Amino acid sequence: MLAHKCPKKICPYILPAMSRLMWIIQERIYERAYSRPYFYKAHCEDVGIDCGGWGRVVIEAKILDRQR
């Protein structure tokens, strides 16, 4: 996660979906397969704005080279 690009508040229920994506990306890096994984998006169904939630939260994972 890039903290400066994230919202100030993050739904705690999206974290398990993020951890699954991180395991997939870690496998891709270990295999030296730097292309985007087949499953690169995850979502969390939330209660919605009317009930105090955000609705459907979608996250996308990317593999980027670090700028030094």
mmCIF file of the C-alpha atoms, coordinates in Angstrom:
data_MODEL
# 
_entry.id   MODEL 
# 
loop_
_atom_site.group_PDB 
_atom_site.id 
_atom_site.type_symbol 
_atom_site.label_atom_id 
_atom_site.label_alt_id 
_atom_site.label_comp_id 
_atom_site.label_asym_id 
_atom_site.label_entity_id 
_atom_site.label_seq_id 
_atom_site.pdbx_PDB_ins_code 
_atom_site.Cartn_x 
_atom_site.Cartn_y 
_atom_site.Cartn_z 
_atom_site.occupancy 
_atom_site.B_iso_or_equiv 
_atom_site.pdbx_formal_charge 
_atom_site.auth_seq_id 
_atom_site.auth_comp_id 
_atom_site.auth_asym_id 
_atom_site.auth_atom_id 
_atom_site.pdbx_PDB_model_num 
ATOM 1  C CA . MET A 1 1  ? 0.000   0.000   0.000   1.00 0.00 ? 1  MET A CA 1 
ATOM 2  C CA . LEU A 1 2  ? 1.098   3.485   -0.785  1.00 0.00 ? 2  LEU A CA 1 
ATOM 3  C CA . ALA A 1 3  ? -0.018  5.470   2.230   1.00 0.00 ? 3  ALA A CA 1 
ATOM 4  C CA . HIS A 1 4  ? -0.039  8.807   0.406   1.00 0.00 ? 4  HIS A CA 1 
ATOM 5  C CA . LYS A 1 5  ? -2.476  7.440   -2.210  1.00 0.00 ? 5  LYS A CA 1 
ATOM 6  C CA . CYS A 1 6  ? -4.852  5.720   0.231   1.00 0.00 ? 6  CYS A CA 1 
ATOM 7  C CA . PRO A 1 7  ? -7.886  7.257   1.873   1.00 0.00 ? 7  PRO A CA 1 
ATOM 8  C CA . LYS A 1 8  ? -7.456  8.336   5.486   1.00 0.00 ? 8  LYS A CA 1 
ATOM 9  C CA . LYS A 1 9  ? -9.813  5.588   6.660   1.00 0.00 ? 9  LYS A CA 1 
ATOM 10 C CA . ILE A 1 10 ? -9.658  2.017   5.348   1.00 0.00 ? 10 ILE A CA 1 
ATOM 11 C CA . CYS A 1 11 ? -12.386 -0.565  5.891   1.00 0.00 ? 11 CYS A CA 1 
ATOM 12 C CA . PRO A 1 12 ? -10.901 -3.343  8.060   1.00 0.00 ? 12 PRO A CA 1 
ATOM 13 C CA . TYR A 1 13 ? -12.856 -5.973  6.125   1.00 0.00 ? 13 TYR A CA 1 
ATOM 14 C CA . ILE A 1 14 ? -10.905 -5.260  2.921   1.00 0.00 ? 14 ILE A CA 1 
ATOM 15 C CA . LEU A 1 15 ? -7.640  -6.341  4.582   1.00 0.00 ? 15 LEU A CA 1 
ATOM 16 C CA . PRO A 1 16 ? -8.232  -10.126 4.135   1.00 0.00 ? 16 PRO A CA 1 
ATOM 17 C CA . ALA A 1 17 ? -8.852  -9.543  0.413   1.00 0.00 ? 17 ALA A CA 1 
ATOM 18 C CA . MET A 1 18 ? -5.656  -7.487  0.251   1.00 0.00 ? 18 MET A CA 1 
ATOM 19 C CA . SER A 1 19 ? -3.649  -10.217 1.964   1.00 0.00 ? 19 SER A CA 1 
ATOM 20 C CA . ARG A 1 20 ? -4.807  -12.782 -0.633  1.00 0.00 ? 20 ARG A CA 1 
ATOM 21 C CA . LEU A 1 21 ? -3.645  -10.468 -3.403  1.00 0.00 ? 21 LEU A CA 1 
ATOM 22 C CA . MET A 1 22 ? -0.292  -9.994  -1.687  1.00 0.00 ? 22 MET A CA 1 
ATOM 23 C CA . TRP A 1 23 ? 0.273   -13.776 -1.567  1.00 0.00 ? 23 TRP A CA 1 
ATOM 24 C CA . ILE A 1 24 ? -0.469  -14.020 -5.298  1.00 0.00 ? 24 ILE A CA 1 
ATOM 25 C CA . ILE A 1 25 ? 1.929   -11.166 -6.096  1.00 0.00 ? 25 ILE A CA 1 
ATOM 26 C CA . GLN A 1 26 ? 4.611   -12.666 -3.869  1.00 0.00 ? 26 GLN A CA 1 
ATOM 27 C CA . GLU A 1 27 ? 4.368   -15.954 -5.806  1.00 0.00 ? 27 GLU A CA 1 
ATOM 28 C CA . ARG A 1 28 ? 4.673   -14.066 -9.096  1.00 0.00 ? 28 ARG A CA 1 
ATOM 29 C CA . ILE A 1 29 ? 7.815   -12.310 -7.882  1.00 0.00 ? 29 ILE A CA 1 
ATOM 30 C CA . TYR A 1 30 ? 9.371   -15.573 -6.679  1.00 0.00 ? 30 TYR A CA 1 
ATOM 31 C CA . GLU A 1 31 ? 8.658   -17.106 -10.102 1.00 0.00 ? 31 GLU A CA 1 
ATOM 32 C CA . ARG A 1 32 ? 10.231  -14.035 -11.748 1.00 0.00 ? 32 ARG A CA 1 
ATOM 33 C CA . ALA A 1 33 ? 6.978   -13.572 -13.644 1.00 0.00 ? 33 ALA A CA 1 
ATOM 34 C CA . TYR A 1 34 ? 6.544   -9.822  -13.375 1.00 0.00 ? 34 TYR A CA 1 
ATOM 35 C CA . SER A 1 35 ? 3.435   -9.584  -15.500 1.00 0.00 ? 35 SER A CA 1 
ATOM 36 C CA . ARG A 1 36 ? 0.129   -8.764  -13.881 1.00 0.00 ? 36 ARG A CA 1 
ATOM 37 C CA . PRO A 1 37 ? -1.439  -11.799 -12.176 1.00 0.00 ? 37 PRO A CA 1 
ATOM 38 C CA . TYR A 1 38 ? -4.685  -13.168 -13.574 1.00 0.00 ? 38 TYR A CA 1 
ATOM 39 C CA . PHE A 1 39 ? -6.567  -12.224 -10.409 1.00 0.00 ? 39 PHE A CA 1 
ATOM 40 C CA . TYR A 1 40 ? -5.413  -8.676  -9.733  1.00 0.00 ? 40 TYR A CA 1 
ATOM 41 C CA . LYS A 1 41 ? -8.597  -7.144  -8.313  1.00 0.00 ? 41 LYS A CA 1 
ATOM 42 C CA . ALA A 1 42 ? -10.475 -7.888  -5.112  1.00 0.00 ? 42 ALA A CA 1 
ATOM 43 C CA . HIS A 1 43 ? -13.577 -6.450  -3.530  1.00 0.00 ? 43 HIS A CA 1 
ATOM 44 C CA . CYS A 1 44 ? -15.401 -6.212  -0.249  1.00 0.00 ? 44 CYS A CA 1 
ATOM 45 C CA . GLU A 1 45 ? -19.176 -5.947  -0.054  1.00 0.00 ? 45 GLU A CA 1 
ATOM 46 C CA . ASP A 1 46 ? -20.031 -3.235  2.449   1.00 0.00 ? 46 ASP A CA 1 
ATOM 47 C CA . VAL A 1 47 ? -23.405 -2.161  3.848   1.00 0.00 ? 47 VAL A CA 1 
ATOM 48 C CA . GLY A 1 48 ? -23.558 0.955   1.703   1.00 0.00 ? 48 GLY A CA 1 
ATOM 49 C CA . ILE A 1 49 ? -23.715 4.685   2.259   1.00 0.00 ? 49 ILE A CA 1 
ATOM 50 C CA . ASP A 1 50 ? -27.298 4.624   3.580   1.00 0.00 ? 50 ASP A CA 1 
ATOM 51 C CA . CYS A 1 51 ? -26.203 2.405   6.502   1.00 0.00 ? 51 CYS A CA 1 
ATOM 52 C CA . GLY A 1 52 ? -22.953 4.234   7.261   1.00 0.00 ? 52 GLY A CA 1 
ATOM 53 C CA . GLY A 1 53 ? -20.692 2.192   4.970   1.00 0.00 ? 53 GLY A CA 1 
ATOM 54 C CA . TRP A 1 54 ? -19.013 2.830   1.636   1.00 0.00 ? 54 TRP A CA 1 
ATOM 55 C CA . GLY A 1 55 ? -20.778 0.339   -0.608  1.00 0.00 ? 55 GLY A CA 1 
ATOM 56 C CA . ARG A 1 56 ? -18.687 -1.981  -2.752  1.00 0.00 ? 56 ARG A CA 1 
ATOM 57 C CA . VAL A 1 57 ? -14.956 -1.388  -2.237  1.00 0.00 ? 57 VAL A CA 1 
ATOM 58 C CA . VAL A 1 58 ? -12.674 -2.553  -5.083  1.00 0.00 ? 58 VAL A CA 1 
ATOM 59 C CA . ILE A 1 59 ? -8.885  -2.728  -4.883  1.00 0.00 ? 59 ILE A CA 1 
ATOM 60 C CA . GLU A 1 60 ? -6.345  -3.399  -7.624  1.00 0.00 ? 60 GLU A CA 1 
ATOM 61 C CA . ALA A 1 61 ? -2.853  -4.825  -7.230  1.00 0.00 ? 61 ALA A CA 1 
ATOM 62 C CA . LYS A 1 62 ? 0.107   -3.884  -9.435  1.00 0.00 ? 62 LYS A CA 1 
ATOM 63 C CA . ILE A 1 63 ? 3.727   -4.951  -9.629  1.00 0.00 ? 63 ILE A CA 1 
ATOM 64 C CA . LEU A 1 64 ? 5.937   -1.891  -10.112 1.00 0.00 ? 64 LEU A CA 1 
ATOM 65 C CA . ASP A 1 65 ? 9.682   -1.358  -10.125 1.00 0.00 ? 65 ASP A CA 1 
ATOM 66 C CA . ARG A 1 66 ? 10.894  0.761   -7.239  1.00 0.00 ? 66 ARG A CA 1 
ATOM 67 C CA . GLN A 1 67 ? 12.298  4.138   -8.163  1.00 0.00 ? 67 GLN A CA 1 
ATOM 68 C CA . ARG A 1 68 ? 15.610  4.684   -6.425  1.00 0.00 ? 68 ARG A CA 1 
# 
